[in-house]
CSV table of N, CA and C in Angstrom, one decimal:
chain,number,residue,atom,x,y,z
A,463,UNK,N,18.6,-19.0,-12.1
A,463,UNK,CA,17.8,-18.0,-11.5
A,463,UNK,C,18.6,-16.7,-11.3
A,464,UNK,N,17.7,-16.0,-11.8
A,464,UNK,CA,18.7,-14.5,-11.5
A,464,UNK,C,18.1,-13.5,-9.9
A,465,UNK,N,19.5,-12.8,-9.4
A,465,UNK,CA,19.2,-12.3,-8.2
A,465,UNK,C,18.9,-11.1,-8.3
A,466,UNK,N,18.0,-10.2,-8.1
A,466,UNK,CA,17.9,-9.0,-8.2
A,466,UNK,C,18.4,-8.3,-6.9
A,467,UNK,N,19.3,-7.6,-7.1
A,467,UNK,CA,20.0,-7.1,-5.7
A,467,UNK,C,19.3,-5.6,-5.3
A,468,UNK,N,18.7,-5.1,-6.4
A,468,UNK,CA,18.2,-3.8,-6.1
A,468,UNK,C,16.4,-4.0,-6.4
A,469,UNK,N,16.1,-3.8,-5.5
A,469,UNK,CA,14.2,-4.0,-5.9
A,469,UNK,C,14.1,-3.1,-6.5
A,470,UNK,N,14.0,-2.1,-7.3
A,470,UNK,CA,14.1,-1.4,-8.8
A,470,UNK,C,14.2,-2.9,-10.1
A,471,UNK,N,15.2,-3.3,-9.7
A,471,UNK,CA,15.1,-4.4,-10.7
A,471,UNK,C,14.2,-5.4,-11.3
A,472,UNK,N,13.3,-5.5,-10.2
A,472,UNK,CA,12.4,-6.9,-9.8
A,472,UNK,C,11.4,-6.2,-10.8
A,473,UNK,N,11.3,-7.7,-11.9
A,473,UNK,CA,10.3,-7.6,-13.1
A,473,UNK,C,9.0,-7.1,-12.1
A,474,UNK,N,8.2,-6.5,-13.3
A,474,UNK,CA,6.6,-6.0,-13.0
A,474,UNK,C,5.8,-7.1,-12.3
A,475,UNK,N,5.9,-8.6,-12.7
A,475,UNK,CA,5.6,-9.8,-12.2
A,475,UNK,C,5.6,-10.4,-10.9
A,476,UNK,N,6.7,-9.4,-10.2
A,476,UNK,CA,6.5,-9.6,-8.4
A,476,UNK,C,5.8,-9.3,-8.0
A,477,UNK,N,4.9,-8.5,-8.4
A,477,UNK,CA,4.0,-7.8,-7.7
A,477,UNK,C,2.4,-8.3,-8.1
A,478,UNK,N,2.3,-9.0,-9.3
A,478,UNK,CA,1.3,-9.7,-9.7
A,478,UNK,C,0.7,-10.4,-9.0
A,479,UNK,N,0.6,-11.4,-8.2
A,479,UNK,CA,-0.3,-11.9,-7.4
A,479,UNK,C,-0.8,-11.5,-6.1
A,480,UNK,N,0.1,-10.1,-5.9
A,480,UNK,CA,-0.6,-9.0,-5.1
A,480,UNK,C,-1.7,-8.0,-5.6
A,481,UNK,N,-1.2,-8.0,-6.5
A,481,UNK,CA,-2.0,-6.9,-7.7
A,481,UNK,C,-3.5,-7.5,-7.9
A,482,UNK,N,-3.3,-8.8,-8.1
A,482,UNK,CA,-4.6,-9.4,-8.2
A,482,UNK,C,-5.5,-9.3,-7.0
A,483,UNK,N,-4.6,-9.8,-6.0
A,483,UNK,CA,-5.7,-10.1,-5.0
A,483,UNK,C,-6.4,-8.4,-4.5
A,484,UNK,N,-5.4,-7.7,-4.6
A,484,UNK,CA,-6.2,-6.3,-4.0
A,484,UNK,C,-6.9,-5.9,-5.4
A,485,UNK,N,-7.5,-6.4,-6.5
A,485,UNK,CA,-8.5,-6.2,-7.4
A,485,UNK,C,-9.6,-6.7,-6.8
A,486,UNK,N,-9.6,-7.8,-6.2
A,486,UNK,CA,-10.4,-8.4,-5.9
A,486,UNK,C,-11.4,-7.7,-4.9
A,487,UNK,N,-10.6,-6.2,-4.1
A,487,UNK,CA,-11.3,-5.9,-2.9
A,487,UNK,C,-12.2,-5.2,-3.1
A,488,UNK,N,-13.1,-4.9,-2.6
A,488,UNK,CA,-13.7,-3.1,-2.9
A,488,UNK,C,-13.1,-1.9,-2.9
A,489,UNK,N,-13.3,-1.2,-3.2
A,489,UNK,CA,-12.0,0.6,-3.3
A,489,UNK,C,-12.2,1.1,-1.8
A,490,UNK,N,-13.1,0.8,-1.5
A,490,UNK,CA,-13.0,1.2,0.5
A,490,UNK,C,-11.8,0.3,1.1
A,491,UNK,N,-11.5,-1.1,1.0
A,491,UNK,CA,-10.8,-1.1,1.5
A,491,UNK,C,-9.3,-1.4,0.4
A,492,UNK,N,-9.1,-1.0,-0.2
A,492,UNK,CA,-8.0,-0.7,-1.4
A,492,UNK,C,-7.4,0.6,-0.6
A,493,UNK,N,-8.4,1.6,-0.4
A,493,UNK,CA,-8.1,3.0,-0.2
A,493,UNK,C,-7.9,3.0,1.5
A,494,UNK,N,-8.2,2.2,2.4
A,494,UNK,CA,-7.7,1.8,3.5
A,494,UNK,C,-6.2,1.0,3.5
A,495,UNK,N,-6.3,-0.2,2.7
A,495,UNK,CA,-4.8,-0.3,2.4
A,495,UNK,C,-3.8,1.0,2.5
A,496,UNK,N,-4.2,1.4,1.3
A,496,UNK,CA,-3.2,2.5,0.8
A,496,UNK,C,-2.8,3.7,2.1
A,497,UNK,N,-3.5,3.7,2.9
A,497,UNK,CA,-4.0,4.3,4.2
A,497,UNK,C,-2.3,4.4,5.5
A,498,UNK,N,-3.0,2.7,5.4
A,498,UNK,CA,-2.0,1.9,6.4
A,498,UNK,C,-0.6,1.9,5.7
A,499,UNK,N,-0.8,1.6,4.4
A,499,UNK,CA,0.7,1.5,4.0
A,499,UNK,C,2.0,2.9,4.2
A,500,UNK,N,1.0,3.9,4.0
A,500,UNK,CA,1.7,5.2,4.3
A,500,UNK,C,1.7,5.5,6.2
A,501,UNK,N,1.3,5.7,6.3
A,501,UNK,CA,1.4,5.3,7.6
A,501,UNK,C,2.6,4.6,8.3
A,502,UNK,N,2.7,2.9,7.5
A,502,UNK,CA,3.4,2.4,8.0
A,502,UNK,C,5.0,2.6,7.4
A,503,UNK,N,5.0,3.4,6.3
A,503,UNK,CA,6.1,3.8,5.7
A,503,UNK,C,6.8,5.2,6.3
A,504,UNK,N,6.3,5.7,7.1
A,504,UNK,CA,6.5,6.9,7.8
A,504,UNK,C,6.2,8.0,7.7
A,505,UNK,N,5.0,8.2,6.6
A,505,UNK,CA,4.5,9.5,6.1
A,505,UNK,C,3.9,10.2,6.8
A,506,UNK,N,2.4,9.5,7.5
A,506,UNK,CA,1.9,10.0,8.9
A,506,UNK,C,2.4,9.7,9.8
A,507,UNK,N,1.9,10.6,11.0
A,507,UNK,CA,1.6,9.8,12.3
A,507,UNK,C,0.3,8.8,12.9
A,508,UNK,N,-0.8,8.8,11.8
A,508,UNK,CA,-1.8,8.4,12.2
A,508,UNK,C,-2.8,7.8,11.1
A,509,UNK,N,-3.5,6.3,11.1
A,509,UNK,CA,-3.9,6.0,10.3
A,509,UNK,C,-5.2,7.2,9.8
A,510,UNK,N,-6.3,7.9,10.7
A,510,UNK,CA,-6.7,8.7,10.3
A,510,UNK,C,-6.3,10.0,9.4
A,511,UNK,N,-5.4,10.1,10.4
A,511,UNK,CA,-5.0,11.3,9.6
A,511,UNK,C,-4.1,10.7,7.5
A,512,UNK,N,-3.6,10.0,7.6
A,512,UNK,CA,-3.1,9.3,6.2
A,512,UNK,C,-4.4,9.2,5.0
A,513,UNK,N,-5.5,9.2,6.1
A,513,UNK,CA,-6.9,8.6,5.3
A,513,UNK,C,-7.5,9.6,4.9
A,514,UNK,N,-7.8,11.1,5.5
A,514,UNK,CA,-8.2,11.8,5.7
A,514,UNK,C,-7.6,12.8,5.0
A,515,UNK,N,-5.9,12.6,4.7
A,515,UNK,CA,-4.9,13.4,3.8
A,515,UNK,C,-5.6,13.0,2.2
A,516,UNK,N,-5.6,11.5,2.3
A,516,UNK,CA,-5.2,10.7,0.7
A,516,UNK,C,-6.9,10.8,0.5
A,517,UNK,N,-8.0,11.3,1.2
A,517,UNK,CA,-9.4,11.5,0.8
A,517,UNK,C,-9.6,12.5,0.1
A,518,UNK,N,-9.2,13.9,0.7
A,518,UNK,CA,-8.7,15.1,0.3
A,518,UNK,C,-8.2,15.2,-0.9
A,519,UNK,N,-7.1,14.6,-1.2
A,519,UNK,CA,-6.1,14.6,-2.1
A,519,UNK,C,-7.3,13.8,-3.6
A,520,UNK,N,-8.3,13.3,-3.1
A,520,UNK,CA,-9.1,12.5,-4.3
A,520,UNK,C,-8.5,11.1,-4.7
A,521,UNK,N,-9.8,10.4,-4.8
A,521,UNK,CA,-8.9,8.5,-4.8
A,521,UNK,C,-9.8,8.7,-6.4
A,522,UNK,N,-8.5,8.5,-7.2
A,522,UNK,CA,-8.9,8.4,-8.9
A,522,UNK,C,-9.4,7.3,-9.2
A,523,UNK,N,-8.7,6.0,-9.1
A,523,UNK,CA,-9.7,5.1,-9.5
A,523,UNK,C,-9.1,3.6,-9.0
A,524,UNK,N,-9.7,2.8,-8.9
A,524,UNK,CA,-9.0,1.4,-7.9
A,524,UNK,C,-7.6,1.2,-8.8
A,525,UNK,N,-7.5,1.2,-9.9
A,525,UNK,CA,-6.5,0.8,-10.4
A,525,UNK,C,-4.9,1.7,-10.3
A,526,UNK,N,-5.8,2.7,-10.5
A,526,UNK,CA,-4.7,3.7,-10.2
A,526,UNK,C,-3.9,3.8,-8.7
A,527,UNK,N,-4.9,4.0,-7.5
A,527,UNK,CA,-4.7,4.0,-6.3
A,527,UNK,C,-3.9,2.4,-6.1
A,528,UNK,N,-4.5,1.0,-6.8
A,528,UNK,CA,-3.2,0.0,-6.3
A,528,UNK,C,-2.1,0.1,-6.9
A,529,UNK,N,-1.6,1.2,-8.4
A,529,UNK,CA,-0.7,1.3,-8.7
A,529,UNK,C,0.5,2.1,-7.4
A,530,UNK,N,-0.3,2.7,-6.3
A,530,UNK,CA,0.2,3.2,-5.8
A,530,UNK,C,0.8,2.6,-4.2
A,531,UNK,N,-0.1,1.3,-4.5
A,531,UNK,CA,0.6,0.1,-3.6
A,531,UNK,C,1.7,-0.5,-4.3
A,532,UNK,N,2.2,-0.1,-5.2
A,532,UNK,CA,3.8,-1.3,-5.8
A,532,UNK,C,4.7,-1.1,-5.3
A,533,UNK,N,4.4,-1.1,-4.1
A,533,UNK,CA,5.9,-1.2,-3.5
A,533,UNK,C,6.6,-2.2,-3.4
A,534,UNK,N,7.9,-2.6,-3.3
A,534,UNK,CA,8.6,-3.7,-3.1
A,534,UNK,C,8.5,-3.8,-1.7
A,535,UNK,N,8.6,-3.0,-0.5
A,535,UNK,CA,8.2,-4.0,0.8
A,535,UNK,C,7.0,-3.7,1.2
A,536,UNK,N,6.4,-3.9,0.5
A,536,UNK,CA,4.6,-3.5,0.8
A,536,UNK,C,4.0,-3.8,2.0
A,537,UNK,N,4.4,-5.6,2.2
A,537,UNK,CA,4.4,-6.4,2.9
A,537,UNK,C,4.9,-5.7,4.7
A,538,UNK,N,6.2,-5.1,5.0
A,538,UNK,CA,6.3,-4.3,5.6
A,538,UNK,C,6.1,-3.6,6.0
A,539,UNK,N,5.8,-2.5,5.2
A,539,UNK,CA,4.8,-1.5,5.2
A,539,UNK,C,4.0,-1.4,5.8
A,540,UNK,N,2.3,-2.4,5.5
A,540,UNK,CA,1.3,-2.4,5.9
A,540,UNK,C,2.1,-3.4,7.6
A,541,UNK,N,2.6,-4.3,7.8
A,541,UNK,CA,2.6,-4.4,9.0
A,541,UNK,C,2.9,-3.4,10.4
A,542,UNK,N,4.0,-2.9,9.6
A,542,UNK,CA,4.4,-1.8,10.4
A,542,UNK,C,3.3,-0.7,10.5
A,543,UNK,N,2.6,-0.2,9.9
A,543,UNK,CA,1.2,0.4,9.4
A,543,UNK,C,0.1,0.2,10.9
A,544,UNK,N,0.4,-1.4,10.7
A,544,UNK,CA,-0.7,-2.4,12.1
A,544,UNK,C,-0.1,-2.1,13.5
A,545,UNK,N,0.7,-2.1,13.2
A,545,UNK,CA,1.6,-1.8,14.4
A,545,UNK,C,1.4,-0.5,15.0
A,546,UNK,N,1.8,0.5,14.4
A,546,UNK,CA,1.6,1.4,15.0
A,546,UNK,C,0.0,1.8,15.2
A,547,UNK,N,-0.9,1.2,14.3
A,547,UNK,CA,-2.4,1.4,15.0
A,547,UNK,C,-2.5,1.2,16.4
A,548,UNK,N,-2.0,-0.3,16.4
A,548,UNK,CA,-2.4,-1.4,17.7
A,548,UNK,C,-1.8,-1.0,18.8
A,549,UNK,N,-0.6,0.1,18.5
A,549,UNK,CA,0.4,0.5,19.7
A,549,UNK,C,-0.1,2.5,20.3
A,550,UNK,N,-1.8,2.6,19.4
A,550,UNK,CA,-1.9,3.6,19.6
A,550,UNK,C,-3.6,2.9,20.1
A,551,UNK,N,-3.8,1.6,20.5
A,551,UNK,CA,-4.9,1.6,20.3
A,551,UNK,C,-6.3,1.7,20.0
A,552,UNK,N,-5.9,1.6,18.8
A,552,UNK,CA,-7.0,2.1,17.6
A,552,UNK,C,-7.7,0.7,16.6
A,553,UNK,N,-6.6,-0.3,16.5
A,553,UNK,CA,-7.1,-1.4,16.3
A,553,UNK,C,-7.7,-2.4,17.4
């Protein structure tokens, strides 16, 4: 088994059974994802305001916009994303 020490490394395939499942969603909440994840990554201050940036900005097309979920800690991301909702009471 090989170790990828830099997530740059990690074949396109890590991200595949995420990939799937956010096809699965509708683009409302793809483009709410995408929302929280910036957010949780430290772009905004506010899930509104991230939603309201990236509305503006135009949502091209579901595929494109999950392309823009590949992140390697995605998964952190969007928690920390929750977190700061819940700690502004908004969730």
């Amino acid at each position: 088994m090989q170790v990828y020490r830099n997530p740059d490394e990690l074949p396109f395939t890590y991200f595949r059974p995420i990939r799937d499942r956010l096809y699965s969603w509708g683009f409302d909440a793809i483009k709410d994802a995408q929302a929280v994840m910036y957010l949780g990554r430290g772009d905004y201050d506010s899930y509104q305001i991230a939603r309201n940036d990236l509305e503006d900005s135009g949502w091209l097309s579901p595929e494109i916009e999950i392309n823009s979920l590949d992140k390697i800690p995605l998964g952190e991301y969007l928690q920390a994303g929750i977190s700061k909702m819940e700690s502004t009471d908004w969730a």
